[in-house]
Coordinates of C-alpha atoms in Angstrom, one line a residue:
X1095 CA 17.3 -17.0 -2.9
X1096 CA 17.7 -14.8 -6.1
X1097 CA 16.7 -11.2 -6.6
X1098 CA 12.9 -10.4 -7.8
X1099 CA 12.6 -11.9 -11.0
X1100 CA 12.6 -9.2 -13.4
X1101 CA 12.7 -10.5 -17.1
X1102 CA 9.5 -10.4 -18.6
X1103 CA 10.5 -14.1 -20.3
X1104 CA 11.3 -15.5 -17.0
X1105 CA 8.2 -14.1 -15.1
X1106 CA 5.9 -15.2 -17.9
X1107 CA 7.4 -18.8 -17.9
X1108 CA 6.5 -19.2 -14.3
X1109 CA 3.1 -18.0 -14.7
X1110 CA 2.2 -19.8 -18.2
X1111 CA 3.3 -22.9 -16.1
X1112 CA -0.1 -22.4 -14.0
X1113 CA -2.5 -23.7 -16.4
X1114 CA -0.1 -26.4 -17.7
X1115 CA 0.3 -27.6 -14.2
X1116 CA -3.7 -27.5 -13.7
X1117 CA -4.1 -29.8 -16.8
X1118 CA -1.4 -32.0 -15.5
X1119 CA -2.9 -32.5 -12.5
X1120 CA -6.2 -33.2 -14.1
X1121 CA -4.8 -36.0 -16.0
X1122 CA -3.2 -37.3 -12.9
X1123 CA -6.2 -37.4 -10.9
X1124 CA -8.0 -39.1 -14.0
X1125 CA -5.3 -42.0 -13.7
X1126 CA -5.7 -42.3 -9.8
X1127 CA -9.4 -42.7 -10.6
X1128 CA -8.9 -45.4 -13.1
X1129 CA -7.0 -47.7 -10.6
X1130 CA -9.8 -47.5 -8.3
X1131 CA -9.1 -44.4 -5.8
X1132 CA -12.3 -42.6 -4.4
X1133 CA -13.1 -39.9 -6.5
X1134 CA -13.6 -37.4 -3.6
X1135 CA -10.4 -38.3 -2.2
X1136 CA -8.5 -37.4 -5.4
X1137 CA -10.5 -34.4 -6.0
X1138 CA -9.7 -33.1 -2.6
X1139 CA -6.0 -33.9 -3.0
X1140 CA -5.9 -32.5 -6.6
X1141 CA -7.6 -29.0 -5.1
X1142 CA -4.7 -28.9 -2.6
X1143 CA -2.0 -29.4 -5.0
X1144 CA -3.6 -26.7 -7.2
X1145 CA -3.5 -24.5 -4.4
X1146 CA 0.0 -25.0 -3.3
X1147 CA 1.2 -24.6 -6.5
X1148 CA -0.7 -21.2 -7.4
X1149 CA 0.2 -19.5 -4.3
X1150 CA 3.7 -20.7 -4.5
X1151 CA 4.5 -19.2 -7.7
X1152 CA 2.5 -15.9 -7.0
X1153 CA 4.2 -15.7 -3.7
X1154 CA 7.8 -16.1 -5.2
X1155 CA 7.0 -13.7 -8.1
X1156 CA 5.9 -11.0 -5.5
X1157 CA 4.8 -8.1 -8.1
X1158 CA 1.3 -8.0 -9.9
X1159 CA 1.1 -11.9 -9.3
X1160 CA 0.7 -11.6 -5.3
X1161 CA -1.0 -8.4 -5.9
X1162 CA -3.5 -10.3 -7.8
X1163 CA -3.3 -13.3 -5.1
X1164 CA -4.1 -10.9 -2.1
X1165 CA -6.9 -9.3 -4.0
X1166 CA -8.6 -12.8 -4.6
X1167 CA -7.6 -14.0 -1.2
X1168 CA -10.6 -11.8 0.5
X1169 CA -13.1 -13.5 -1.7
X1170 CA -12.2 -16.8 -0.3
X1171 CA -15.3 -16.8 1.7
X1172 CA -17.4 -16.6 -1.5
X1173 CA -16.2 -20.3 -2.4
X1174 CA -18.2 -23.2 -1.7
X1175 CA -16.8 -24.9 1.4
X1176 CA -15.8 -28.1 -0.5
X1177 CA -13.7 -26.0 -2.8
X1178 CA -12.6 -23.1 -0.1
X1179 CA -11.2 -25.8 2.3
X1180 CA -8.1 -26.6 0.5
X1181 CA -7.4 -23.0 -0.6
X1182 CA -7.9 -21.0 2.6
X1183 CA -4.5 -22.0 4.2
X1184 CA -2.7 -21.2 0.8
X1185 CA -4.6 -17.9 0.5
X1186 CA -4.0 -16.8 4.1
X1187 CA -0.1 -17.3 3.5
X1188 CA -0.2 -14.9 0.8
X1189 CA -1.7 -12.2 3.0
X1190 CA 1.3 -12.1 5.6
X1191 CA 4.2 -13.4 3.8
X1192 CA 6.4 -14.1 0.9
X1193 CA 10.3 -15.2 0.2
X1194 CA 12.3 -12.5 1.0
X1195 CA 14.6 -10.2 -0.9
X1196 CA 18.3 -10.9 -0.3
X1197 CA 20.2 -8.6 2.3
X1198 CA 22.7 -7.4 -0.3
X1199 CA 19.8 -6.0 -2.4
X1200 CA 18.1 -4.4 0.8
X1201 CA 21.5 -2.6 1.5
X1202 CA 21.9 -1.5 -2.1
X1203 CA 18.5 0.0 -2.3
X1204 CA 18.9 1.7 1.3
X1205 CA 22.3 3.1 0.2
X1206 CA 21.1 4.6 -2.9
X1207 CA 18.1 6.3 -1.5
X1208 CA 19.2 7.1 1.9
X1209 CA 23.2 7.5 1.0
X1210 CA 26.0 6.0 2.0
X1211 CA 25.9 6.5 5.6
X1212 CA 22.4 5.3 5.7
X1213 CA 23.3 2.9 8.7
X1214 CA 24.0 6.1 11.0
X1215 CA 20.1 7.0 10.8
X1216 CA 19.4 3.6 12.8
X1217 CA 20.4 2.9 16.2
X1218 CA 19.1 -0.9 15.0
X1219 CA 18.3 -2.4 11.7
X1220 CA 17.2 -6.2 11.2
X1221 CA 18.2 -7.4 8.0
X1222 CA 15.4 -10.3 8.2
X1223 CA 12.3 -8.9 6.9
X1224 CA 9.4 -8.9 9.1
X1225 CA 6.7 -9.0 6.4
X1226 CA 6.6 -9.1 2.7
X1227 CA 4.2 -7.4 0.3
X1228 CA 3.6 -7.4 -3.4
X1229 CA 5.9 -4.4 -4.5
X1230 CA 8.3 -4.1 -1.1
X1231 CA 9.2 -5.9 2.0
X1232 CA 9.5 -4.4 5.7
X1233 CA 12.2 -4.5 8.1
X1234 CA 12.2 -3.8 11.7
X1235 CA 14.6 -1.1 13.0
X1236 CA 15.2 1.6 15.7
X1237 CA 15.3 5.2 14.2
X1238 CA 18.2 7.6 15.5
X1239 CA 15.7 9.2 17.8
X1240 CA 14.8 5.9 19.6
X1241 CA 11.5 5.3 18.0
X1242 CA 10.9 1.8 16.8
X1243 CA 10.2 1.7 12.9
X1244 CA 9.1 0.0 9.9
X1245 CA 11.3 0.3 6.9
X1246 CA 9.5 -0.5 3.7
X1247 CA 11.8 -1.2 0.9
X1248 CA 10.3 -1.4 -2.8
X1249 CA 11.9 -4.5 -4.8
X1250 CA 14.0 -3.1 -7.7
X1251 CA 12.0 -3.6 -10.9
X1252 CA 9.0 -3.8 -9.1
X1253 CA 6.9 -1.5 -11.3
X1254 CA 8.1 -3.7 -14.8
X1255 CA 7.5 -7.0 -12.8
X1256 CA 3.9 -5.8 -11.6
X1257 CA 2.9 -4.9 -15.5
X1258 CA 4.2 -7.9 -16.8
X1259 CA 2.5 -10.0 -14.2
X1260 CA -0.6 -8.3 -14.6
X1261 CA -0.6 -8.4 -18.3
X1262 CA 0.0 -12.2 -18.2
X1263 CA -2.8 -13.0 -15.8
X1264 CA -5.1 -10.9 -17.9
X1265 CA -4.4 -13.5 -20.8
X1266 CA -5.2 -16.4 -18.2
X1267 CA -8.2 -14.7 -16.8
X1268 CA -10.7 -17.3 -18.3
X1269 CA -8.9 -20.2 -16.7
X1270 CA -8.5 -18.4 -13.3
X1271 CA -11.9 -17.5 -13.3
X1272 CA -13.2 -20.5 -11.5
X1273 CA -11.2 -19.8 -8.6
X1274 CA -14.0 -17.3 -7.7
X1275 CA -17.3 -18.4 -9.3
X1276 CA -19.4 -15.4 -10.3
X1277 CA -16.5 -13.0 -10.3
X1278 CA -15.3 -11.9 -13.3
X1279 CA -11.4 -11.8 -13.3
X1280 CA -10.4 -9.5 -16.1
X1281 CA -11.7 -6.1 -14.8
X1282 CA -10.3 -7.0 -11.2
X1283 CA -7.0 -7.3 -13.1
X1284 CA -7.5 -4.3 -15.4
X1285 CA -8.1 -2.1 -12.4
X1286 CA -5.2 -3.5 -10.6
X1287 CA -3.1 -2.4 -13.5
X1288 CA -4.7 1.2 -13.3
X1289 CA -3.3 1.7 -9.9
X1290 CA 0.5 0.5 -10.9
X1291 CA 2.1 3.9 -11.0
X1292 CA 0.1 5.1 -7.8
X1293 CA 1.2 2.3 -5.6
X1294 CA 4.9 2.7 -6.7
X1295 CA 5.0 6.2 -5.6
X1296 CA 5.9 5.9 -1.9
X1297 CA 5.4 10.0 -1.7
X1298 CA 2.1 9.6 -2.4
X1299 CA 1.7 6.7 0.1
X1300 CA 3.4 8.9 2.4
X1301 CA 1.0 11.6 2.2
X1302 CA -2.0 9.3 2.5
X1303 CA -0.8 7.4 5.6
X1304 CA 0.3 10.7 7.5
X1305 CA -3.4 12.2 6.7
X1306 CA -4.8 9.3 8.1
X1307 CA -2.2 9.3 11.1
X1308 CA -2.9 13.1 12.0
X1309 CA -6.6 12.4 11.8
X1310 CA -6.8 9.3 13.9
X1311 CA -4.4 10.7 16.5
X1312 CA -5.8 9.6 20.1
X1313 CA -8.7 8.1 18.4
X1314 CA -10.1 5.3 20.6
X1315 CA -10.8 2.8 18.0
X1316 CA -8.3 3.3 14.9
X1317 CA -4.6 3.4 15.0
X1318 CA -2.5 4.5 12.1
X1319 CA 1.3 4.6 12.3
X1320 CA 3.2 8.1 12.0
X1321 CA 5.3 8.5 8.9
X1322 CA 9.0 8.9 9.9
X1323 CA 10.9 9.5 6.7
X1324 CA 10.1 9.1 3.0
X1325 CA 12.4 8.7 -0.2
X1326 CA 12.1 7.0 -3.6
X1327 CA 11.8 3.2 -2.9
X1328 CA 12.0 3.6 1.0
X1329 CA 9.3 4.4 3.3
X1330 CA 9.9 4.5 7.5
X1331 CA 7.1 4.7 9.6
X1332 CA 6.5 3.9 13.2
X1333 CA 6.4 0.4 14.2
X1334 CA 3.1 -1.3 15.2
X1335 CA 2.7 -4.5 17.1
X1336 CA -0.7 -6.2 17.4
X1337 CA -2.4 -9.5 16.3
X1338 CA -2.5 -9.8 12.4
X1339 CA -6.3 -10.0 11.1
X1340 CA -5.4 -13.2 9.3
X1341 CA -4.7 -15.0 13.0
X1342 CA -8.2 -13.6 14.2
X1343 CA -9.4 -15.3 11.2
X1344 CA -8.3 -18.4 11.8
X1345 CA -7.8 -18.5 15.8
X1346 CA -9.7 -15.6 17.4
X1347 CA -12.0 -15.4 20.2
X1348 CA -15.7 -14.6 19.4
X1349 CA -15.2 -11.3 21.1
X1350 CA -12.1 -10.4 19.0
X1351 CA -14.1 -11.4 15.9
X1352 CA -17.0 -9.1 16.6
X1353 CA -14.8 -6.3 17.8
X1354 CA -12.6 -6.4 14.5
X1355 CA -15.5 -6.7 12.3
X1356 CA -17.1 -3.7 14.2
X1357 CA -14.0 -1.4 13.7
X1358 CA -13.3 -2.5 10.2
X1359 CA -16.7 -1.5 9.0
X1360 CA -16.3 1.7 11.3
X1361 CA -12.9 2.6 9.4
X1362 CA -14.4 1.6 5.9
X1363 CA -16.9 4.2 6.3
X1364 CA -15.6 6.8 8.7
X1365 CA -12.0 7.1 6.7
X1366 CA -13.4 8.9 3.5
X1367 CA -15.8 11.0 5.9
X1368 CA -12.7 12.2 8.0
X1369 CA -9.7 12.3 5.6
X1370 CA -11.3 12.6 2.1
X1371 CA -9.5 9.2 1.4
X1372 CA -10.5 5.4 1.1
X1373 CA -8.1 3.0 2.1
X1374 CA -8.5 0.7 -0.8
X1375 CA -6.5 -2.4 -0.2
X1376 CA -8.3 -4.1 2.5
X1377 CA -6.9 -7.7 2.7
X1378 CA -6.2 -9.1 6.3
X1379 CA -2.5 -8.5 6.2
X1380 CA -3.0 -4.8 6.4
X1381 CA -4.6 -4.8 9.8
X1382 CA -4.0 -5.6 13.3
X1383 CA -6.0 -6.0 16.7
X1384 CA -4.3 -3.9 19.3
X1385 CA -5.2 -4.5 22.8
X1386 CA -5.4 -1.8 25.5
X1387 CA -7.6 0.6 24.7
X1388 CA -9.3 3.5 26.5
X1389 CA -11.5 1.0 28.3
X1390 CA -8.5 -1.3 29.4
X1391 CA -6.7 -4.4 28.6
X1392 CA -9.6 -6.1 26.8
X1393 CA -10.7 -2.7 24.9
X1394 CA -9.3 -3.8 21.5
X1395 CA -8.4 -1.3 18.9
X1396 CA -8.0 -1.5 15.0
X1397 CA -4.4 -1.0 13.7
X1398 CA -4.2 -0.1 9.9
X1399 CA -1.1 -0.1 7.7
X1400 CA -0.3 0.1 3.9
X1401 CA -1.8 3.2 2.2
X1402 CA -0.3 2.5 -1.1
X1403 CA -3.6 2.2 -2.9
X1404 CA -6.3 5.0 -1.9
X1405 CA -9.5 6.3 -3.7
X1406 CA -9.4 10.1 -3.4
X1407 CA -12.7 11.2 -2.5
X1408 CA -12.8 14.9 -1.4
X1409 CA -16.5 14.8 -0.1
X1410 CA -16.5 11.5 1.2
X1411 CA -18.1 8.7 -0.3
X1412 CA -20.6 9.7 -2.7
X1413 CA -24.2 10.6 -1.3
X1414 CA -25.6 8.7 -4.1
X1415 CA -24.6 5.4 -2.4
X1416 CA -26.2 6.6 0.7
X1417 CA -29.4 7.9 -0.8
X1418 CA -30.1 4.5 -2.9
X1419 CA -29.4 2.5 0.1
X1420 CA -31.8 4.1 2.2
X1421 CA -34.5 4.4 -0.4
X1422 CA -34.2 0.8 -1.1
X1423 CA -34.7 -0.1 2.5
X1424 CA -37.7 2.1 2.3
X1425 CA -39.2 0.1 -0.4
X1426 CA -39.0 3.2 -2.9
X1427 CA -38.3 1.1 -6.0
X1428 CA -39.0 3.9 -8.8
X1429 CA -37.0 6.4 -6.7
X1430 CA -34.0 4.0 -6.7
X1431 CA -34.5 3.1 -10.2
X1432 CA -34.4 6.8 -11.4
X1433 CA -31.4 7.5 -9.1
X1434 CA -29.6 4.8 -10.5
X1435 CA -30.2 5.6 -14.3
X1436 CA -29.1 9.4 -13.5
X1437 CA -25.7 8.0 -12.0
X1438 CA -25.3 5.8 -14.9
X1439 CA -25.6 2.3 -13.3
X1440 CA -28.6 1.6 -15.9
X1441 CA -27.5 2.8 -19.3
X1442 CA -29.7 4.9 -21.5
X1443 CA -30.2 2.0 -24.0
X1444 CA -31.4 -0.3 -21.4
X1445 CA -34.8 -0.7 -19.5
X1446 CA -35.5 -2.5 -16.5
X1447 CA -38.5 -3.2 -14.1
X1448 CA -37.7 -1.0 -11.0
X1449 CA -39.5 -3.9 -8.8
X1450 CA -36.9 -6.5 -10.4
X1451 CA -33.9 -4.1 -9.4
X1452 CA -35.1 -3.9 -6.1
X1453 CA -35.5 -8.0 -5.7
X1454 CA -31.9 -7.9 -7.0
X1455 CA -30.7 -5.4 -4.3
X1456 CA -32.5 -6.4 -1.4
X1457 CA -30.9 -9.5 -0.4
X1458 CA -27.3 -8.0 -0.8
X1459 CA -27.9 -5.1 1.7
X1460 CA -29.6 -7.5 4.3
X1461 CA -26.8 -6.5 6.9
X1462 CA -28.2 -3.0 6.8
X1463 CA -31.8 -3.7 7.2
X1464 CA -31.2 -5.2 10.9
X1465 CA -29.8 -3.7 14.0
X1466 CA -27.0 -6.1 13.8
X1467 CA -25.9 -8.9 11.3
X1468 CA -23.6 -11.7 11.6
X1469 CA -21.3 -12.3 8.6
X1470 CA -20.9 -15.5 7.5
X1471 CA -19.2 -17.6 4.7
X1472 CA -22.4 -19.3 4.0
X1473 CA -24.2 -16.0 3.6
X1474 CA -21.4 -14.9 1.1
X1475 CA -21.7 -18.0 -0.7
X1476 CA -25.4 -17.7 -1.3
X1477 CA -25.0 -14.1 -2.5
X1478 CA -22.6 -15.5 -5.1
X1479 CA -24.5 -18.5 -6.0
X1480 CA -27.6 -16.2 -6.5
X1481 CA -25.8 -13.6 -8.7
X1482 CA -23.7 -16.4 -10.6
X1483 CA -26.4 -18.9 -11.4
X1484 CA -27.3 -18.2 -15.3
X1485 CA -30.8 -19.3 -14.2
X1486 CA -31.3 -16.9 -11.9
X1487 CA -33.3 -13.9 -12.4
X1488 CA -30.5 -11.9 -10.2
X1489 CA -27.9 -13.2 -12.8
X1490 CA -29.8 -12.0 -15.7
X1491 CA -30.5 -8.7 -14.4
X1492 CA -27.0 -8.0 -13.2
X1493 CA -25.8 -8.4 -16.6
X1494 CA -27.5 -5.4 -17.7
X1495 CA -26.5 -3.2 -14.8
X1496 CA -23.3 -1.1 -15.5
X1497 CA -20.7 0.1 -13.2
X1498 CA -19.5 3.8 -13.7
X1499 CA -15.6 4.2 -13.3
X1500 CA -15.4 6.3 -10.6
X1501 CA -17.3 3.7 -8.6
X1502 CA -15.1 0.8 -9.6
X1503 CA -12.8 1.0 -6.5
X1504 CA -15.3 2.0 -4.0
X1505 CA -17.4 -1.2 -5.0
X1506 CA -14.2 -3.3 -4.9
X1507 CA -13.1 -2.1 -1.4
X1508 CA -16.8 -2.8 -0.1
X1509 CA -16.9 -6.1 -1.4
X1510 CA -13.6 -7.0 0.0
X1511 CA -14.3 -5.6 3.2
X1512 CA -17.4 -7.7 3.5
X1513 CA -15.5 -10.7 2.4
X1514 CA -13.3 -10.0 5.3
X1515 CA -16.2 -9.6 7.6
X1516 CA -17.4 -13.1 6.6
X1517 CA -14.1 -14.6 7.1
X1518 CA -14.3 -13.2 10.4
X1519 CA -17.7 -14.5 11.2
X1520 CA -18.4 -11.2 12.8
X1521 CA -21.7 -9.7 14.4
X1522 CA -21.6 -6.3 13.2
X1523 CA -23.9 -3.1 14.0
X1524 CA -23.5 -2.1 10.3
X1525 CA -26.4 0.2 10.3
X1526 CA -24.8 2.1 13.1
X1527 CA -22.0 2.9 11.0
X1528 CA -23.9 3.9 8.2
X1529 CA -26.2 6.2 10.0
X1530 CA -23.0 7.9 11.8
X1531 CA -20.6 8.1 8.7
X1532 CA -22.3 7.4 5.1
X1533 CA -23.6 10.6 3.3
X1534 CA -27.2 10.6 2.3
X1535 CA -28.1 7.7 4.4
X1536 CA -29.9 9.7 7.0
X1537 CA -32.3 12.3 5.2
X1538 CA -31.7 15.9 6.1
X1539 CA -34.3 17.1 8.3
X1540 CA -35.2 20.8 8.8
X1541 CA -33.3 22.9 10.9
X1542 CA -34.1 23.6 14.5
X1543 CA -35.5 27.0 13.9
X1544 CA -37.4 25.5 11.0
X1545 CA -38.9 22.9 12.9
X1546 CA -39.9 25.3 15.6
X1547 CA -41.9 27.4 13.1
X1548 CA -43.7 24.5 11.6
X1549 CA -44.8 23.2 15.4
X1550 CA -46.0 26.7 15.9

């Protein structure tokens, strides 16, 4: 196994092979049909081969290629079932693993960043990586004070690789678009590029993780590992066991699915309210389900990893989100439209029918209309189809709406989390979490004293 491919020409060649490979397999499929094989069987085999090549290349390259694959993976539930089937296994692989960095490279980084005697910091250190991600891989060890730790080591050249991959993928965005019908790939890649420098900075990641770890200490629902040590390209945190969410998606019990979904929704909305930070990388590889909560062995808690990408929201999620959601549920079309115009969701040069905007929004917020909602791939696909169909009024209206830059990351994180909930097939009391944590969702009533005066 060679080091992380760093030369732009090498990485570009690998990525450039993707559209060529797709075209080649289409020709192969046409030939198979000419000799009389079933179009359905050939199509299925074609999809499987495409998936295998796509995610093999993305996983091997790590960097921006793998980051892009992980971002796509949470939208898998929006794909039509006949397309999603062949891709699902390949997508899941990306969420948990990638080819490892050679041991000699790992040791070189540790020696450069922790000093020549780095081995003395550990009672044990496993050379075989426990997990691999887009810009680094994780090794299990025992810190010198006896704590079990996760040691995240950044790939040399990761920054260059990230930008090279994302620039190249941006050129292919029109070819890659059909992977997720109805989703514009180019803005997703642009936003990933904007986050590169932040994600490479383990100092920022350390601060974000420690802020969450301190806030959620002894929390009955959420567990965040404490930071043990941090330096450039190396981050050491407490080790966390548990069942990866990808395994719950594939093999979990209904009880595990529902509990994981509820806690995921709780963390999405409570995190910004409690820490002023939004965990912005919600793919299943970053979450674990941990047994033995406060209520006993069957009381599961949610373990959260990887704080390399966060949105800094000092006041929590914008109250505009909660206010517009509440007013939409109450049928206040004019007020919702006015608020969307004020916040820049409708540009000044555009004029829309408030009732048409309401018709566009209501199906999307269906999970907040009821006491509990079962998220399914079918529901996600129906929403994607409604918004992606050029013949649909929702498609025509959606093209005229605008997403202000300050809401870009919030929007992607929310959509990604909903995608994971649909992969889980979880029944979630979403409205309960909104009422507890989302600013503006519950209208502010009069203070107790004012209410008493009014009654008198």
